[in-house]
Amino acid sequence: MISANLSAIFYLISGILFILALRGLSSPDTSRQGNYFGIAGMIIAIVVTFLSVGNFSTSLVYVIIFLMIGGAIGAFIAFKIPMTAMPELVAGFHSLVGLAAVFVAIAAYLNPEAFNLGGIGSIKLASLIEMSIGAAVGAITFSGSIIAFLKLRGLMSGSPITFSGQHFLNLILGIAIFVLIFYLCKTQSDNIFWTLIAISFLVGVLLIIPIGGADMPVVISMLNSYSGWAAAGIGFTLENTALIITGALVGSSGAILSYIMCKAMNRSFVSVILGGFGAVNSLDDTKEKKDQKPVKSGNAEDAAFLMKNASSVIIVPGYGMAVAQAQHALREMVDKLKKNDIKVTYAIHPVAGRMPGHMNVLLAEANVPYDEVFELEDINNDFANSDVAFVIGANDVTNPVAKTDPKSPIFGMPVLDVEKCKSVLFVKRSLSPGYAGIDNELFYKDNTLMLFADAKKMTEDIVKNLD
Amino acid sequence: MEIDPFIFRLSIFILSIFIGYYVVWSVTPSLHTPLMSVTNAISSVIIVGAIIAALAGSSENVFSTSSIFGFIAIILAAVNIFGGFLVTQRMLQMYKKKKGKK
């Protein structure tokens, strides 16, 4: 058994190691080292907890067994999961943190003596507030992440689910949470505690169902942030520095990512959360336009010809590439192009895919060196000097309407200036509008050649034609 | 007058938010996915609460209602810790520079 002061110092050390873990991610070179710092911090925190409780009875055996079971499941998932499934994996993991926070809060509520929080029915006021906030945020994180997981996994429709009075209902439930916390502090009644948790679960569900598929990068980041605040809430209850530091880090990290994602879509955080985007656009209108405007379409042979004669090609990947698992075929194509001395770079829009950095991971998986991959602001000027833009699975993020038509719902969103390239190859299954429900003007430009096919199949065909 | 220890914890919390703010802005956008998975892994340090709850039982009475919640939370958090760090490691291994290619 070690003293409370000593263990507090160790918790501080593990908190610092977690900061270094995030710090390492500032460049891919230092990132692996950062991850080891994180692991070290976690080991220190766990070992110190064992020592500070100092209970080496049968309980400890069970703790270790359960730790192993969970660890084995986690390790299994980590090795088996395909990189394309990363968004739903992260959503799933968030739900576990949320639920763990809820369970720790319940355990503390039922047995406050173990945590030095006072006795049953006479828990310290501050602790009670902290643990009920932790439990409520944890419950929202859990059920919200489950919905996000189901949507990302395709087990639930990705389109927004809205009903009248939705926002009003959310508001009422939100107020109810605060009222319940207030009465819980006054009465310490078990029923209020359980009702609080149940309502928080419900809020999590209601919060995420109206948000559509392509807004998922914001949702995942937001839930990431919530899981942090839940951990911090519990950290205050347990008076644990490691948890408080970590909760604050994770909370602000998720909040920053949400902000970056919202900015990349030129939408306010509030409008994303209120949801329903892309559900009620006038589809008839776009259909009419489609019939009128001519579209040039080509095949793999044409595409291969164009690229062979180019001296520089920029690849613009999007969610469609992930769905079709086309990243390896794409890499093969790029290798062939490079053999012909063609300069190839990749342009990634911040909201391409379903989570922040989604495309980067997929390209990394396909062995694309990270110094060939560029972010929007770093590469956008290069389109004008390039011969071919190869758009694979992206749509709204290339739509020039965002720059020209103030009436368009995506007006003002930063987009890739793909149309400035000498020619644009656009791989897409059909002319259907993208997530925002608006037509992409790019389809009808003179320098655009549409390649109607599955992204993977088309890329493979182009590879054959490059020989 | 003495300062409530809560204020110290609050200070740590707020300073950590600032640290998080600056550290996360310096994360390169291409590593945003590993950032999410690693933050996910470290937030599972909530396992310390689960361990305290689980160890609260005595040798005769390992499983009380409270400790059962603790044990389940241990499993949940452990899935996250192992899963989170390992999947981050797996992702980071894939980020390579041009020179390193075969």
PDB file of C-alpha atoms in Angstrom, chain A residues 222-419:
ATOM      1  CA  MET A 222     -18.229  15.397 -30.822  1.00  0.00           C
ATOM      2  CA  LEU A 223     -18.753  12.024 -29.157  1.00  0.00           C
ATOM      3  CA  ASN A 224     -14.988  11.817 -28.703  1.00  0.00           C
ATOM      4  CA  SER A 225     -15.192  15.100 -26.860  1.00  0.00           C
ATOM      5  CA  TYR A 226     -18.131  13.922 -24.725  1.00  0.00           C
ATOM      6  CA  SER A 227     -16.298  10.765 -23.692  1.00  0.00           C
ATOM      7  CA  GLY A 228     -13.529  13.050 -22.439  1.00  0.00           C
ATOM      8  CA  TRP A 229     -15.863  15.250 -20.410  1.00  0.00           C
ATOM      9  CA  ALA A 230     -17.490  12.132 -18.926  1.00  0.00           C
ATOM     10  CA  ALA A 231     -14.063  10.860 -17.872  1.00  0.00           C
ATOM     11  CA  ALA A 232     -13.228  14.252 -16.364  1.00  0.00           C
ATOM     12  CA  GLY A 233     -16.493  14.260 -14.401  1.00  0.00           C
ATOM     13  CA  ILE A 234     -15.644  10.866 -12.937  1.00  0.00           C
ATOM     14  CA  GLY A 235     -12.088  12.121 -12.348  1.00  0.00           C
ATOM     15  CA  PHE A 236     -13.404  14.879 -10.114  1.00  0.00           C
ATOM     16  CA  THR A 237     -15.490  12.366  -8.187  1.00  0.00           C
ATOM     17  CA  LEU A 238     -12.524  10.067  -7.648  1.00  0.00           C
ATOM     18  CA  GLU A 239     -10.196  13.025  -7.019  1.00  0.00           C
ATOM     19  CA  ASN A 240      -7.883  11.462  -9.571  1.00  0.00           C
ATOM     20  CA  THR A 241      -5.444  13.730 -11.416  1.00  0.00           C
ATOM     21  CA  ALA A 242      -4.759  11.275 -14.246  1.00  0.00           C
ATOM     22  CA  LEU A 243      -8.452  11.121 -15.085  1.00  0.00           C
ATOM     23  CA  ILE A 244      -8.952  14.873 -14.824  1.00  0.00           C
ATOM     24  CA  ILE A 245      -5.985  15.624 -17.096  1.00  0.00           C
ATOM     25  CA  THR A 246      -6.983  12.946 -19.592  1.00  0.00           C
ATOM     26  CA  GLY A 247     -10.614  13.997 -19.591  1.00  0.00           C
ATOM     27  CA  ALA A 248      -9.638  17.596 -20.311  1.00  0.00           C
ATOM     28  CA  LEU A 249      -7.236  16.546 -23.084  1.00  0.00           C
ATOM     29  CA  VAL A 250      -9.724  14.268 -24.783  1.00  0.00           C
ATOM     30  CA  GLY A 251     -12.548  16.729 -24.320  1.00  0.00           C
ATOM     31  CA  SER A 252     -10.672  19.587 -25.929  1.00  0.00           C
ATOM     32  CA  SER A 253      -9.243  17.331 -28.634  1.00  0.00           C
ATOM     33  CA  GLY A 254     -12.714  16.209 -29.706  1.00  0.00           C
ATOM     34  CA  ALA A 255     -14.002  19.768 -29.566  1.00  0.00           C
ATOM     35  CA  ILE A 256     -11.196  21.028 -31.804  1.00  0.00           C
ATOM     36  CA  LEU A 257     -11.777  18.237 -34.307  1.00  0.00           C
ATOM     37  CA  SER A 258     -15.503  19.060 -34.394  1.00  0.00           C
ATOM     38  CA  TYR A 259     -14.609  22.683 -35.016  1.00  0.00           C
ATOM     39  CA  ILE A 260     -12.210  21.804 -37.836  1.00  0.00           C
ATOM     40  CA  MET A 261     -14.816  19.561 -39.438  1.00  0.00           C
ATOM     41  CA  CYS A 262     -17.577  22.164 -39.192  1.00  0.00           C
ATOM     42  CA  LYS A 263     -15.318  24.780 -40.663  1.00  0.00           C
ATOM     43  CA  ALA A 264     -14.420  22.485 -43.552  1.00  0.00           C
ATOM     44  CA  MET A 265     -18.114  22.258 -44.344  1.00  0.00           C
ATOM     45  CA  ASN A 266     -18.774  25.941 -43.678  1.00  0.00           C
ATOM     46  CA  ARG A 267     -21.555  24.994 -41.320  1.00  0.00           C
ATOM     47  CA  SER A 268     -22.140  25.970 -37.753  1.00  0.00           C
ATOM     48  CA  PHE A 269     -21.849  23.342 -35.060  1.00  0.00           C
ATOM     49  CA  VAL A 270     -25.438  24.081 -34.065  1.00  0.00           C
ATOM     50  CA  SER A 271     -26.781  23.410 -37.555  1.00  0.00           C
ATOM     51  CA  VAL A 272     -24.992  20.054 -37.664  1.00  0.00           C
ATOM     52  CA  ILE A 273     -26.346  19.061 -34.271  1.00  0.00           C
ATOM     53  CA  LEU A 274     -29.873  20.097 -35.176  1.00  0.00           C
ATOM     54  CA  GLY A 275     -29.472  17.740 -38.109  1.00  0.00           C
ATOM     55  CA  GLY A 276     -31.715  16.973 -41.039  1.00  0.00           C
ATOM     56  CA  PHE A 277     -29.199  18.293 -43.580  1.00  0.00           C
ATOM     57  CA  GLY A 278     -29.521  16.853 -47.068  1.00  0.00           C
ATOM     58  CA  ALA A 279     -32.898  15.291 -46.399  1.00  0.00           C
ATOM     59  CA  VAL A 280     -35.289  17.854 -47.788  1.00  0.00           C
ATOM     60  CA  ASN A 281     -33.642  19.178 -50.917  1.00  0.00           C
ATOM     61  CA  SER A 282     -35.661  19.626 -54.067  1.00  0.00           C
ATOM     62  CA  LEU A 283     -34.588  16.560 -55.975  1.00  0.00           C
ATOM     63  CA  ASP A 284     -37.019  17.204 -58.857  1.00  0.00           C
ATOM     64  CA  ASP A 285     -35.261  20.399 -59.653  1.00  0.00           C
ATOM     65  CA  THR A 286     -31.904  18.735 -60.030  1.00  0.00           C
ATOM     66  CA  LYS A 287     -33.357  15.925 -62.127  1.00  0.00           C
ATOM     67  CA  GLU A 288     -34.673  18.382 -64.678  1.00  0.00           C
ATOM     68  CA  LYS A 289     -31.336  20.071 -65.018  1.00  0.00           C
ATOM     69  CA  LYS A 290     -29.671  16.751 -65.529  1.00  0.00           C
ATOM     70  CA  ASP A 291     -31.733  15.980 -68.587  1.00  0.00           C
ATOM     71  CA  GLN A 292     -30.861  19.249 -70.192  1.00  0.00           C
ATOM     72  CA  LYS A 293     -27.133  19.382 -69.762  1.00  0.00           C
ATOM     73  CA  PRO A 294     -24.806  17.237 -71.820  1.00  0.00           C
ATOM     74  CA  VAL A 295     -22.295  15.042 -70.036  1.00  0.00           C
ATOM     75  CA  LYS A 296     -19.175  13.574 -71.553  1.00  0.00           C
ATOM     76  CA  SER A 297     -18.610  10.045 -70.460  1.00  0.00           C
ATOM     77  CA  GLY A 298     -15.676   7.826 -71.200  1.00  0.00           C
ATOM     78  CA  ASN A 299     -14.177   4.447 -70.425  1.00  0.00           C
ATOM     79  CA  ALA A 300     -11.009   3.129 -68.852  1.00  0.00           C
ATOM     80  CA  GLU A 301      -9.147   3.337 -72.139  1.00  0.00           C
ATOM     81  CA  ASP A 302      -9.824   7.057 -72.522  1.00  0.00           C
ATOM     82  CA  ALA A 303      -8.808   7.662 -68.946  1.00  0.00           C
ATOM     83  CA  ALA A 304      -5.583   5.724 -69.322  1.00  0.00           C
ATOM     84  CA  PHE A 305      -4.774   7.640 -72.514  1.00  0.00           C
ATOM     85  CA  LEU A 306      -5.344  10.995 -70.846  1.00  0.00           C
ATOM     86  CA  MET A 307      -3.210  10.156 -67.849  1.00  0.00           C
ATOM     87  CA  LYS A 308      -0.376   8.635 -69.882  1.00  0.00           C
ATOM     88  CA  ASN A 309      -0.035  11.883 -71.766  1.00  0.00           C
ATOM     89  CA  ALA A 310      -0.135  14.021 -68.674  1.00  0.00           C
ATOM     90  CA  SER A 311       2.907  15.219 -66.812  1.00  0.00           C
ATOM     91  CA  SER A 312       1.179  15.719 -63.485  1.00  0.00           C
ATOM     92  CA  VAL A 313      -1.856  14.061 -61.940  1.00  0.00           C
ATOM     93  CA  ILE A 314      -3.669  14.933 -58.719  1.00  0.00           C
ATOM     94  CA  ILE A 315      -5.791  12.257 -57.098  1.00  0.00           C
ATOM     95  CA  VAL A 316      -8.850  13.366 -55.121  1.00  0.00           C
ATOM     96  CA  PRO A 317     -10.159  10.502 -52.984  1.00  0.00           C
ATOM     97  CA  GLY A 318     -13.451  10.501 -51.106  1.00  0.00           C
ATOM     98  CA  TYR A 319     -15.804   8.257 -49.210  1.00  0.00           C
ATOM     99  CA  GLY A 320     -16.620   6.316 -52.394  1.00  0.00           C
ATOM    100  CA  MET A 321     -13.046   5.039 -52.462  1.00  0.00           C
ATOM    101  CA  ALA A 322     -13.471   3.650 -48.955  1.00  0.00           C
ATOM    102  CA  VAL A 323     -16.769   1.996 -49.826  1.00  0.00           C
ATOM    103  CA  ALA A 324     -15.337   0.360 -52.945  1.00  0.00           C
ATOM    104  CA  GLN A 325     -12.057  -0.498 -51.111  1.00  0.00           C
ATOM    105  CA  ALA A 326     -10.270   0.949 -54.114  1.00  0.00           C
ATOM    106  CA  GLN A 327      -7.170   2.244 -52.309  1.00  0.00           C
ATOM    107  CA  HIS A 328      -4.912  -0.666 -53.291  1.00  0.00           C
ATOM    108  CA  ALA A 329      -5.975  -0.581 -56.931  1.00  0.00           C
ATOM    109  CA  LEU A 330      -5.408   3.161 -56.857  1.00  0.00           C
ATOM    110  CA  ARG A 331      -1.907   2.709 -55.554  1.00  0.00           C
ATOM    111  CA  GLU A 332      -1.193   0.238 -58.356  1.00  0.00           C
ATOM    112  CA  MET A 333      -2.402   2.765 -60.889  1.00  0.00           C
ATOM    113  CA  VAL A 334      -0.213   5.466 -59.388  1.00  0.00           C
ATOM    114  CA  ASP A 335       2.833   3.169 -59.489  1.00  0.00           C
ATOM    115  CA  LYS A 336       2.298   2.642 -63.206  1.00  0.00           C
ATOM    116  CA  LEU A 337       1.969   6.375 -63.755  1.00  0.00           C
ATOM    117  CA  LYS A 338       5.125   7.076 -61.827  1.00  0.00           C
ATOM    118  CA  LYS A 339       7.024   4.613 -63.982  1.00  0.00           C
ATOM    119  CA  ASN A 340       6.106   6.844 -66.899  1.00  0.00           C
ATOM    120  CA  ASP A 341       7.643   9.815 -65.061  1.00  0.00           C
ATOM    121  CA  ILE A 342       4.321  11.385 -64.246  1.00  0.00           C
ATOM    122  CA  LYS A 343       4.177  13.394 -61.058  1.00  0.00           C
ATOM    123  CA  VAL A 344       1.356  12.155 -58.836  1.00  0.00           C
ATOM    124  CA  THR A 345       0.069  13.777 -55.660  1.00  0.00           C
ATOM    125  CA  TYR A 346      -3.018  13.296 -53.534  1.00  0.00           C
ATOM    126  CA  ALA A 347      -5.382  16.057 -52.426  1.00  0.00           C
ATOM    127  CA  ILE A 348      -7.464  15.455 -49.334  1.00  0.00           C
ATOM    128  CA  HIS A 349     -10.386  17.561 -48.219  1.00  0.00           C
ATOM    129  CA  PRO A 350     -10.775  17.708 -44.425  1.00  0.00           C
ATOM    130  CA  VAL A 351     -14.240  16.149 -44.516  1.00  0.00           C
ATOM    131  CA  ALA A 352     -13.525  13.497 -47.144  1.00  0.00           C
ATOM    132  CA  GLY A 353     -14.717  10.214 -45.710  1.00  0.00           C
ATOM    133  CA  ARG A 354     -16.591   9.563 -42.516  1.00  0.00           C
ATOM    134  CA  MET A 355     -14.113  10.684 -39.884  1.00  0.00           C
ATOM    135  CA  PRO A 356     -11.234  13.137 -39.574  1.00  0.00           C
ATOM    136  CA  GLY A 357      -8.191  11.765 -41.378  1.00  0.00           C
ATOM    137  CA  HIS A 358     -10.097   8.786 -42.805  1.00  0.00           C
ATOM    138  CA  MET A 359      -8.572   9.057 -46.306  1.00  0.00           C
ATOM    139  CA  ASN A 360      -5.045   9.466 -44.952  1.00  0.00           C
ATOM    140  CA  VAL A 361      -5.295   6.177 -43.099  1.00  0.00           C
ATOM    141  CA  LEU A 362      -6.596   4.330 -46.138  1.00  0.00           C
ATOM    142  CA  LEU A 363      -3.833   5.699 -48.351  1.00  0.00           C
ATOM    143  CA  ALA A 364      -1.273   4.850 -45.699  1.00  0.00           C
ATOM    144  CA  GLU A 365      -2.672   1.335 -45.642  1.00  0.00           C
ATOM    145  CA  ALA A 366      -2.123   1.098 -49.390  1.00  0.00           C
ATOM    146  CA  ASN A 367       1.523   2.111 -48.779  1.00  0.00           C
ATOM    147  CA  VAL A 368       1.185   5.587 -50.187  1.00  0.00           C
ATOM    148  CA  PRO A 369       4.029   7.591 -48.623  1.00  0.00           C
ATOM    149  CA  TYR A 370       2.569  10.361 -46.472  1.00  0.00           C
ATOM    150  CA  ASP A 371       4.710  13.063 -48.041  1.00  0.00           C
ATOM    151  CA  GLU A 372       2.793  12.642 -51.313  1.00  0.00           C
ATOM    152  CA  VAL A 373      -0.502  13.374 -49.589  1.00  0.00           C
ATOM    153  CA  PHE A 374      -1.550  17.009 -49.180  1.00  0.00           C
ATOM    154  CA  GLU A 375      -4.265  18.870 -47.345  1.00  0.00           C
ATOM    155  CA  LEU A 376      -6.678  21.220 -49.058  1.00  0.00           C
ATOM    156  CA  GLU A 377      -4.869  24.493 -48.411  1.00  0.00           C
ATOM    157  CA  ASP A 378      -1.462  23.084 -49.339  1.00  0.00           C
ATOM    158  CA  ILE A 379      -2.428  21.774 -52.734  1.00  0.00           C
ATOM    159  CA  ASN A 380      -5.332  23.877 -53.939  1.00  0.00           C
ATOM    160  CA  ASN A 381      -3.131  26.197 -55.992  1.00  0.00           C
ATOM    161  CA  ASP A 382      -1.562  23.260 -57.795  1.00  0.00           C
ATOM    162  CA  PHE A 383      -4.702  22.258 -59.655  1.00  0.00           C
ATOM    163  CA  ALA A 384      -4.266  25.129 -62.110  1.00  0.00           C
ATOM    164  CA  ASN A 385      -0.835  23.827 -63.100  1.00  0.00           C
ATOM    165  CA  SER A 386      -1.770  20.184 -63.336  1.00  0.00           C
ATOM    166  CA  ASP A 387      -2.923  18.168 -66.301  1.00  0.00           C
ATOM    167  CA  VAL A 388      -5.335  15.668 -64.829  1.00  0.00           C
ATOM    168  CA  ALA A 389      -7.413  15.533 -61.669  1.00  0.00           C
ATOM    169  CA  PHE A 390      -8.593  12.027 -60.869  1.00  0.00           C
ATOM    170  CA  VAL A 391     -11.631  12.270 -58.606  1.00  0.00           C
ATOM    171  CA  ILE A 392     -12.412   8.935 -57.030  1.00  0.00           C
ATOM    172  CA  GLY A 393     -15.393   8.712 -54.726  1.00  0.00           C
ATOM    173  CA  ALA A 394     -15.494  12.378 -53.780  1.00  0.00           C
ATOM    174  CA  ASN A 395     -18.315  14.664 -54.827  1.00  0.00           C
ATOM    175  CA  ASP A 396     -19.549  17.654 -52.864  1.00  0.00           C
ATOM    176  CA  VAL A 397     -16.019  18.655 -51.859  1.00  0.00           C
ATOM    177  CA  THR A 398     -15.200  19.322 -55.532  1.00  0.00           C
ATOM    178  CA  ASN A 399     -18.378  21.191 -56.423  1.00  0.00           C
ATOM    179  CA  PRO A 400     -17.542  24.637 -57.851  1.00  0.00           C
ATOM    180  CA  VAL A 401     -21.057  25.783 -56.917  1.00  0.00           C
ATOM    181  CA  ALA A 402     -19.716  26.394 -53.417  1.00  0.00           C
ATOM    182  CA  LYS A 403     -17.711  29.277 -54.863  1.00  0.00           C
ATOM    183  CA  THR A 404     -20.192  30.674 -57.357  1.00  0.00           C
ATOM    184  CA  ASP A 405     -23.786  30.280 -56.234  1.00  0.00           C
ATOM    185  CA  PRO A 406     -24.744  32.059 -53.006  1.00  0.00           C
ATOM    186  CA  LYS A 407     -28.088  30.242 -53.032  1.00  0.00           C
ATOM    187  CA  SER A 408     -26.523  26.807 -52.860  1.00  0.00           C
ATOM    188  CA  PRO A 409     -26.637  25.076 -49.456  1.00  0.00           C
ATOM    189  CA  ILE A 410     -22.917  24.427 -49.637  1.00  0.00           C
ATOM    190  CA  PHE A 411     -22.002  27.987 -50.645  1.00  0.00           C
ATOM    191  CA  GLY A 412     -18.902  29.147 -48.821  1.00  0.00           C
ATOM    192  CA  MET A 413     -17.634  25.668 -48.077  1.00  0.00           C
ATOM    193  CA  PRO A 414     -13.953  25.427 -48.978  1.00  0.00           C
ATOM    194  CA  VAL A 415     -13.682  23.113 -51.986  1.00  0.00           C
ATOM    195  CA  LEU A 416     -10.872  21.636 -54.034  1.00  0.00           C
ATOM    196  CA  ASP A 417     -10.378  23.662 -57.231  1.00  0.00           C
ATOM    197  CA  VAL A 418     -10.515  20.532 -59.332  1.00  0.00           C
ATOM    198  CA  GLU A 419     -12.083  22.305 -62.335  1.00  0.00           C
TER     199      GLU A 419
END
